[in-house]
Amino acid sequence: NNCTTTVTSNKTINALPTVAAITGLNAVCVGSNITLANATAGGVWSVNNANATINGSGVLTGSTAGTITVSYAVTDVNNCTTIVTSNKTINALPTVAAITGLNAVCVGSNITLANVTNGGVWSVNNANATINGSGVLTGTTAGTTTVSYAVTDVNNCTTTVTSNKTINALPT
């Protein structure tokens, strides 16, 4: 009899969506944020481990030093998905020793504070005292002041240590 029946069906092969590359900085410090971007709208951001988190707007926050892969996935109306990735570095914060020196100074007098971690910048939080680049604190007005010593490393990550100091009034 040698009869044959052929049934055909047309299928559509959909192209994957075209997705731009992820843009933004390649590194972030622990505890800091960078904003990543993608010119292709409608994607979903994700990271591959707990070294960082990323929100729906592409803000990446460093959690633990190490590396991560950031993904941006775009799914089109045909349920086809393209994922682009970018590797990022999460840099550790520099280790900074405690501020040493006396805890009080009189108005008009000086004390020298120190820190064994080199390369830091001294500052105070108010006008009750001044401090110079060598850590010499001068009392100007009775009260308290917070002394800060900030160290920034080669990765532009900064750790600041603080110490509260008392500025004593002169006897009357």
Coordinates of N, CA and C in Angstrom, one line a residue:
N1 N 0.8 -1.2 0.0 CA 0.0 0.0 0.0 C 0.9 1.2 0.0
N2 N 1.9 1.2 0.7 CA 2.9 2.3 0.7 C 2.4 3.7 0.8
C3 N 1.5 3.9 1.7 CA 0.9 5.3 1.9 C 1.6 6.0 3.1
T4 N 1.8 7.2 2.9 CA 2.4 8.0 3.9 C 1.6 9.3 4.2
T5 N 1.6 9.6 5.5 CA 0.9 10.8 5.9 C 2.0 11.7 6.6
T6 N 2.0 12.9 6.2 CA 3.0 13.8 6.8 C 2.2 15.0 7.5
V7 N 2.6 15.2 8.8 CA 2.0 16.3 9.5 C 3.1 17.3 9.8
T8 N 2.8 18.6 9.5 CA 3.8 19.6 9.8 C 3.2 20.6 10.7
S9 N 4.1 21.3 11.4 CA 3.7 22.3 12.3 C 4.8 23.4 12.3
N10 N 4.4 24.6 12.1 CA 5.4 25.7 12.1 C 5.7 26.2 13.5
K11 N 7.0 26.4 13.8 CA 7.4 26.9 15.1 C 8.2 28.1 14.9
T12 N 8.1 29.0 15.9 CA 8.8 30.3 15.8 C 10.0 30.1 16.8
I13 N 11.2 30.4 16.3 CA 12.4 30.5 17.1 C 12.6 32.0 17.4
N14 N 12.5 32.3 18.7 CA 12.6 33.7 19.1 C 14.1 34.0 19.4
A15 N 14.5 35.2 19.0 CA 15.9 35.6 19.3 C 15.9 36.0 20.8
L16 N 17.1 35.9 21.4 CA 17.3 36.3 22.8 C 17.3 37.9 22.8
P17 N 16.9 38.5 23.9 CA 16.9 39.9 23.9 C 18.4 40.4 24.0
T18 N 18.6 41.5 23.4 CA 19.9 42.2 23.4 C 20.0 43.0 24.7
V19 N 21.1 42.8 25.4 CA 21.3 43.5 26.7 C 22.6 44.2 26.7
A20 N 22.6 45.4 27.1 CA 23.9 46.2 27.2 C 24.8 45.7 28.3
A21 N 26.0 46.1 28.3 CA 27.0 45.7 29.4 C 26.6 46.4 30.7
I22 N 27.0 45.9 31.8 CA 26.9 46.5 33.1 C 28.0 47.6 33.2
T23 N 27.6 48.8 33.6 CA 28.6 49.9 33.8 C 28.7 50.3 35.2
G24 N 29.8 50.9 35.6 CA 30.0 51.4 37.0 C 31.4 51.0 37.4
L25 N 31.7 51.4 38.6 CA 33.1 51.1 39.2 C 33.2 49.6 39.3
N26 N 34.5 49.1 39.4 CA 34.8 47.7 39.5 C 35.1 47.3 41.0
A27 N 35.1 48.2 41.9 CA 35.4 47.9 43.3 C 34.6 48.7 44.2
V28 N 34.3 48.2 45.4 CA 33.7 48.9 46.5 C 34.3 48.5 47.8
C29 N 34.3 49.4 48.8 CA 34.8 49.0 50.1 C 33.7 48.4 51.0
V30 N 34.1 47.6 51.9 CA 33.1 47.0 52.9 C 32.4 48.1 53.5
G31 N 31.1 48.0 53.6 CA 30.3 49.1 54.2 C 29.9 50.3 53.3
S32 N 30.4 50.3 52.1 CA 30.2 51.4 51.2 C 29.3 50.9 50.0
N33 N 28.9 51.9 49.2 CA 28.0 51.6 48.1 C 28.6 52.2 46.8
I34 N 28.3 51.5 45.7 CA 28.5 52.0 44.3 C 27.2 51.8 43.6
T35 N 27.0 52.6 42.6 CA 25.8 52.4 41.8 C 26.2 51.9 40.4
L36 N 25.6 50.7 40.1 CA 25.9 50.1 38.8 C 24.7 50.4 37.9
A37 N 24.9 50.3 36.6 CA 23.8 50.7 35.7 C 23.8 49.8 34.5
N38 N 22.7 49.7 33.8 CA 22.5 49.0 32.5 C 21.6 49.8 31.6
A39 N 22.0 50.1 30.4 CA 21.2 50.9 29.5 C 19.9 50.1 29.0
T40 N 19.9 48.8 29.2 CA 18.7 48.0 28.9 C 17.7 48.0 30.0
A41 N 16.5 48.6 29.8 CA 15.5 48.7 30.9 C 14.9 47.3 31.2
G42 N 14.4 47.2 32.4 CA 13.5 46.1 32.8 C 14.3 44.9 33.4
G43 N 15.5 45.0 33.6 CA 16.3 43.9 34.1 C 16.2 43.7 35.6
V44 N 16.7 42.5 36.1 CA 16.7 42.2 37.5 C 18.2 42.0 37.9
W45 N 18.6 42.7 39.0 CA 20.0 42.6 39.5 C 20.1 41.5 40.5
S46 N 21.3 40.8 40.5 CA 21.6 39.8 41.5 C 23.1 39.7 41.7
V47 N 23.5 39.1 42.8 CA 24.9 38.8 43.1 C 25.0 37.3 43.4
N48 N 26.2 36.7 43.3 CA 26.3 35.3 43.4 C 26.8 34.8 44.8
N49 N 27.1 35.7 45.7 CA 27.4 35.3 47.1 C 27.2 36.4 48.1
A50 N 27.5 36.2 49.3 CA 27.2 37.1 50.4 C 28.2 38.2 50.6
N51 N 29.2 38.3 49.7 CA 30.2 39.4 49.9 C 29.6 40.8 49.6
A52 N 28.5 40.8 49.0 CA 27.8 42.1 48.7 C 26.3 41.9 48.5
T53 N 25.6 43.0 48.6 CA 24.1 42.9 48.3 C 23.9 43.9 47.2
I54 N 22.8 43.7 46.4 CA 22.5 44.7 45.4 C 21.0 44.9 45.4
N55 N 20.5 46.1 45.3 CA 19.1 46.4 45.3 C 18.6 46.5 43.8
G56 N 17.3 46.7 43.7 CA 16.6 46.8 42.4 C 17.1 47.9 41.6
S57 N 17.7 48.9 42.2 CA 18.2 50.1 41.4 C 19.7 49.9 41.0
G58 N 20.3 48.8 41.4 CA 21.7 48.6 41.0 C 22.7 49.1 42.0
V59 N 22.2 49.5 43.2 CA 23.2 49.9 44.3 C 23.8 48.7 44.9
L60 N 25.1 48.6 44.8 CA 25.9 47.5 45.3 C 26.5 47.9 46.6
T61 N 26.3 47.1 47.7 CA 26.9 47.4 49.0 C 27.8 46.3 49.4
G62 N 29.1 46.7 49.7 CA 30.0 45.7 50.1 C 29.8 45.2 51.5
S63 N 29.8 43.9 51.7 CA 29.6 43.3 53.1 C 30.8 42.6 53.6
T64 N 31.5 41.9 52.8 CA 32.7 41.1 53.2 C 33.7 41.2 52.1
A65 N 35.0 41.3 52.5 CA 36.1 41.4 51.5 C 36.1 40.1 50.6
G66 N 36.3 40.3 49.3 CA 36.4 39.2 48.4 C 35.9 39.7 47.0
T67 N 35.5 38.7 46.2 CA 35.0 39.0 44.9 C 33.5 38.5 44.7
I68 N 32.8 39.1 43.8 CA 31.5 38.7 43.5 C 31.3 38.8 42.0
T69 N 30.2 38.1 41.5 CA 29.8 38.3 40.2 C 28.4 39.0 40.2
V70 N 28.2 40.1 39.6 CA 27.0 40.8 39.5 C 26.3 40.4 38.2
S71 N 25.0 40.0 38.3 CA 24.2 39.6 37.1 C 23.1 40.6 36.9
Y72 N 22.8 40.8 35.6 CA 21.6 41.6 35.2 C 20.9 40.8 34.2
A73 N 19.7 40.4 34.5 CA 18.9 39.5 33.6 C 17.7 40.2 33.1
V74 N 17.5 40.1 31.7 CA 16.4 40.7 31.0 C 15.6 39.6 30.4
T75 N 14.3 39.6 30.7 CA 13.4 38.6 30.1 C 12.4 39.4 29.2
D76 N 12.3 39.0 27.9 CA 11.4 39.7 27.0 C 10.0 39.1 27.0
V77 N 9.1 39.6 26.1 CA 7.7 39.2 26.1 C 7.6 37.7 25.6
N78 N 8.6 37.2 25.0 CA 8.5 35.7 24.6 C 9.1 34.8 25.7
N79 N 9.4 35.4 26.8 CA 10.0 34.6 28.0 C 11.4 34.1 27.7
C80 N 12.1 34.8 26.8 CA 13.5 34.5 26.5 C 14.3 35.5 27.4
T81 N 15.4 34.9 28.0 CA 16.2 35.7 28.9 C 17.7 35.8 28.5
T82 N 18.2 36.9 28.6 CA 19.7 37.2 28.5 C 20.2 37.7 29.8
I83 N 21.3 37.1 30.2 CA 22.0 37.6 31.4 C 23.4 38.1 31.1
V84 N 23.7 39.3 31.5 CA 25.1 39.8 31.4 C 25.6 39.9 32.8
T85 N 27.0 39.7 32.9 CA 27.6 39.6 34.3 C 28.8 40.6 34.3
S86 N 29.2 40.9 35.5 CA 30.4 41.7 35.7 C 31.0 41.3 37.1
N87 N 32.3 41.1 37.1 CA 33.0 40.7 38.3 C 33.4 42.0 39.1
K88 N 33.2 42.0 40.4 CA 33.5 43.2 41.2 C 34.3 42.7 42.4
T89 N 35.1 43.6 42.9 CA 36.0 43.4 44.1 C 35.4 44.1 45.3
I90 N 35.3 43.4 46.4 CA 34.9 44.1 47.7 C 36.2 44.2 48.5
N91 N 36.6 45.4 48.7 CA 37.9 45.7 49.4 C 37.7 45.8 50.9
A92 N 38.6 45.2 51.7 CA 38.5 45.3 53.1 C 38.9 46.7 53.6
L93 N 38.4 47.1 54.7 CA 38.8 48.4 55.3 C 40.1 48.3 55.9
P94 N 40.9 49.4 55.9 CA 42.2 49.3 56.6 C 42.0 49.2 58.1
T95 N 43.0 48.5 58.7 CA 43.0 48.3 60.2 C 43.7 49.5 60.8
V96 N 43.1 50.2 61.7 CA 43.7 51.4 62.3 C 43.7 51.2 63.9
A97 N 44.8 51.5 64.5 CA 45.0 51.4 65.9 C 44.2 52.4 66.6
A98 N 44.0 52.3 67.9 CA 43.3 53.3 68.7 C 44.2 54.5 68.9
I99 N 43.5 55.6 69.1 CA 44.2 56.9 69.5 C 44.7 56.8 70.9
T100 N 46.0 57.2 71.1 CA 46.6 57.2 72.4 C 46.9 58.6 72.9
G101 N 47.0 58.8 74.2 CA 47.3 60.1 74.7 C 46.4 60.4 75.9
L102 N 46.6 61.6 76.5 CA 45.8 62.0 77.6 C 44.3 62.2 77.2
N103 N 43.4 62.1 78.1 CA 42.0 62.3 77.8 C 41.5 63.7 78.1
A104 N 42.3 64.6 78.6 CA 41.9 66.0 79.0 C 43.0 67.0 78.7
V105 N 42.6 68.2 78.4 CA 43.5 69.3 78.2 C 42.8 70.6 78.7
C106 N 43.6 71.5 79.2 CA 43.0 72.8 79.7 C 42.9 73.7 78.5
V107 N 42.0 74.7 78.6 CA 41.9 75.7 77.6 C 43.2 76.4 77.5
G108 N 43.7 76.6 76.3 CA 45.0 77.3 76.1 C 46.2 76.4 76.2
S109 N 46.0 75.1 76.5 CA 47.1 74.2 76.6 C 47.0 73.1 75.5
N110 N 48.1 72.4 75.4 CA 48.2 71.3 74.4 C 48.5 70.0 75.0
I111 N 48.0 69.0 74.3 CA 48.4 67.6 74.6 C 48.7 67.0 73.2
T112 N 49.6 66.0 73.2 CA 50.0 65.3 71.9 C 49.3 64.0 71.9
L113 N 48.5 63.7 70.9 CA 47.9 62.4 70.7 C 48.7 61.7 69.6
A114 N 48.5 60.4 69.6 CA 49.3 59.6 68.7 C 48.4 58.4 68.1
N115 N 48.9 57.9 67.0 CA 48.4 56.7 66.5 C 49.5 56.0 65.7
V116 N 49.6 54.7 66.0 CA 50.7 53.9 65.4 C 50.5 53.6 64.0
T117 N 49.3 53.8 63.5 CA 49.0 53.5 62.1 C 49.3 54.8 61.3
N118 N 50.3 54.7 60.4 CA 50.8 55.8 59.6 C 49.8 56.3 58.6
G119 N 49.9 57.6 58.2 CA 49.2 58.1 57.1 C 47.8 58.7 57.3
G120 N 47.4 58.8 58.6 CA 46.1 59.2 58.9 C 46.0 60.7 58.9
V121 N 44.7 61.2 59.0 CA 44.4 62.6 59.0 C 43.6 62.9 60.3
W122 N 44.1 63.9 61.1 CA 43.5 64.2 62.4 C 42.4 65.3 62.2
S123 N 41.3 65.2 63.0 CA 40.3 66.2 62.9 C 39.5 66.2 64.3
V124 N 38.8 67.3 64.5 CA 37.9 67.4 65.7 C 36.5 67.8 65.2
N125 N 35.5 67.5 66.0 CA 34.1 67.7 65.6 C 33.5 69.0 66.0
N126 N 34.3 69.9 66.7 CA 33.7 71.2 67.1 C 34.8 72.2 67.4
A127 N 34.4 73.4 67.8 CA 35.3 74.5 68.0 C 35.9 74.5 69.4
N128 N 35.6 73.4 70.3 CA 36.2 73.4 71.6 C 37.7 73.1 71.6
A129 N 38.2 72.6 70.5 CA 39.6 72.4 70.4 C 40.0 72.4 68.9
T130 N 41.3 72.5 68.7 CA 41.9 72.4 67.4 C 42.9 71.3 67.4
I131 N 43.2 70.7 66.3 CA 44.3 69.7 66.2 C 45.1 69.9 65.0
N132 N 46.4 69.7 65.0 CA 47.2 69.9 63.8 C 47.5 68.5 63.2
G133 N 48.2 68.5 62.2 CA 48.6 67.3 61.4 C 49.5 66.4 62.2
S134 N 50.1 66.8 63.3 CA 50.9 66.0 64.1 C 50.2 65.4 65.3
G135 N 48.9 65.7 65.5 CA 48.2 65.2 66.6 C 48.2 66.1 67.8
V136 N 48.7 67.3 67.7 CA 48.7 68.2 68.9 C 47.3 68.9 69.0
L137 N 46.7 68.5 70.1 CA 45.3 69.0 70.4 C 45.4 70.2 71.4
T138 N 44.8 71.4 71.0 CA 44.8 72.6 71.8 C 43.4 72.9 72.2
G139 N 43.2 73.0 73.5 CA 41.9 73.4 74.1 C 41.6 74.9 73.8
T140 N 40.4 75.1 73.3 CA 40.0 76.5 73.0 C 38.8 77.0 73.9
T141 N 37.9 76.0 74.1 CA 36.7 76.4 74.9 C 36.4 75.2 75.8
A142 N 36.0 75.4 77.0 CA 35.6 74.3 77.9 C 34.5 73.5 77.4
G143 N 34.6 72.2 77.5 CA 33.6 71.2 77.0 C 34.2 69.9 76.6
T144 N 33.6 69.3 75.7 CA 34.2 68.0 75.1 C 34.3 68.2 73.6
T145 N 35.2 67.4 73.1 CA 35.4 67.3 71.6 C 35.7 65.8 71.3
T146 N 35.3 65.5 70.1 CA 35.6 64.1 69.6 C 36.8 64.3 68.6
V147 N 37.9 63.6 68.9 CA 39.0 63.6 68.0 C 38.9 62.4 67.1
S148 N 39.1 62.6 65.8 CA 39.0 61.5 64.8 C 40.4 61.4 64.1
Y149 N 40.7 60.2 63.8 CA 41.9 59.9 63.0 C 41.5 58.9 61.9
A150 N 41.6 59.4 60.6 CA 41.1 58.7 59.5 C 42.2 58.2 58.6
V151 N 42.3 56.9 58.3 CA 43.3 56.4 57.4 C 42.6 55.8 56.1
T152 N 43.1 56.3 55.0 CA 42.6 55.9 53.7 C 43.7 55.0 53.0
D153 N 43.3 53.8 52.5 CA 44.3 52.9 51.9 C 44.4 53.1 50.4
V154 N 45.2 52.3 49.7 CA 45.4 52.4 48.3 C 44.1 52.1 47.5
N155 N 43.2 51.4 48.1 CA 41.9 51.2 47.4 C 40.8 52.2 47.7
N156 N 41.3 53.3 48.3 CA 40.4 54.4 48.7 C 39.3 54.0 49.7
C157 N 39.6 53.0 50.5 CA 38.8 52.6 51.6 C 39.3 53.3 52.9
T158 N 38.4 53.8 53.7 CA 38.7 54.6 54.9 C 38.2 54.0 56.2
T159 N 39.0 54.0 57.2 CA 38.6 53.6 58.5 C 38.9 54.8 59.4
T160 N 37.9 55.2 60.2 CA 38.1 56.3 61.2 C 38.0 55.8 62.6
V161 N 39.0 56.1 63.4 CA 38.8 55.8 64.9 C 38.6 57.2 65.6
T162 N 37.9 57.1 66.7 CA 37.6 58.4 67.5 C 38.0 58.2 68.9
S163 N 38.1 59.3 69.6 CA 38.4 59.4 71.0 C 37.8 60.7 71.6
N164 N 37.0 60.6 72.6 CA 36.4 61.8 73.2 C 37.4 62.4 74.2
K165 N 37.5 63.7 74.1 CA 38.4 64.4 75.0 C 37.7 65.5 75.8
T166 N 38.1 65.8 77.0 CA 37.6 66.9 77.8 C 38.5 68.1 77.7
I167 N 37.8 69.2 77.5 CA 38.6 70.5 77.5 C 38.2 71.2 78.8
N168 N 39.1 71.3 79.8 CA 38.9 71.8 81.1 C 39.0 73.3 81.1
A169 N 38.1 74.0 81.8 CA 38.2 75.5 81.9 C 39.4 75.8 82.9
L170 N 39.9 77.0 82.7 CA 41.0 77.4 83.6 C 40.3 77.9 84.9
P171 N 41.0 77.7 86.0 CA 40.4 78.1 87.3 C 40.2 79.7 87.3
T172 N 39.2 80.1 88.0 CA 38.9 81.5 88.0 C 39.3 82.1 89.3

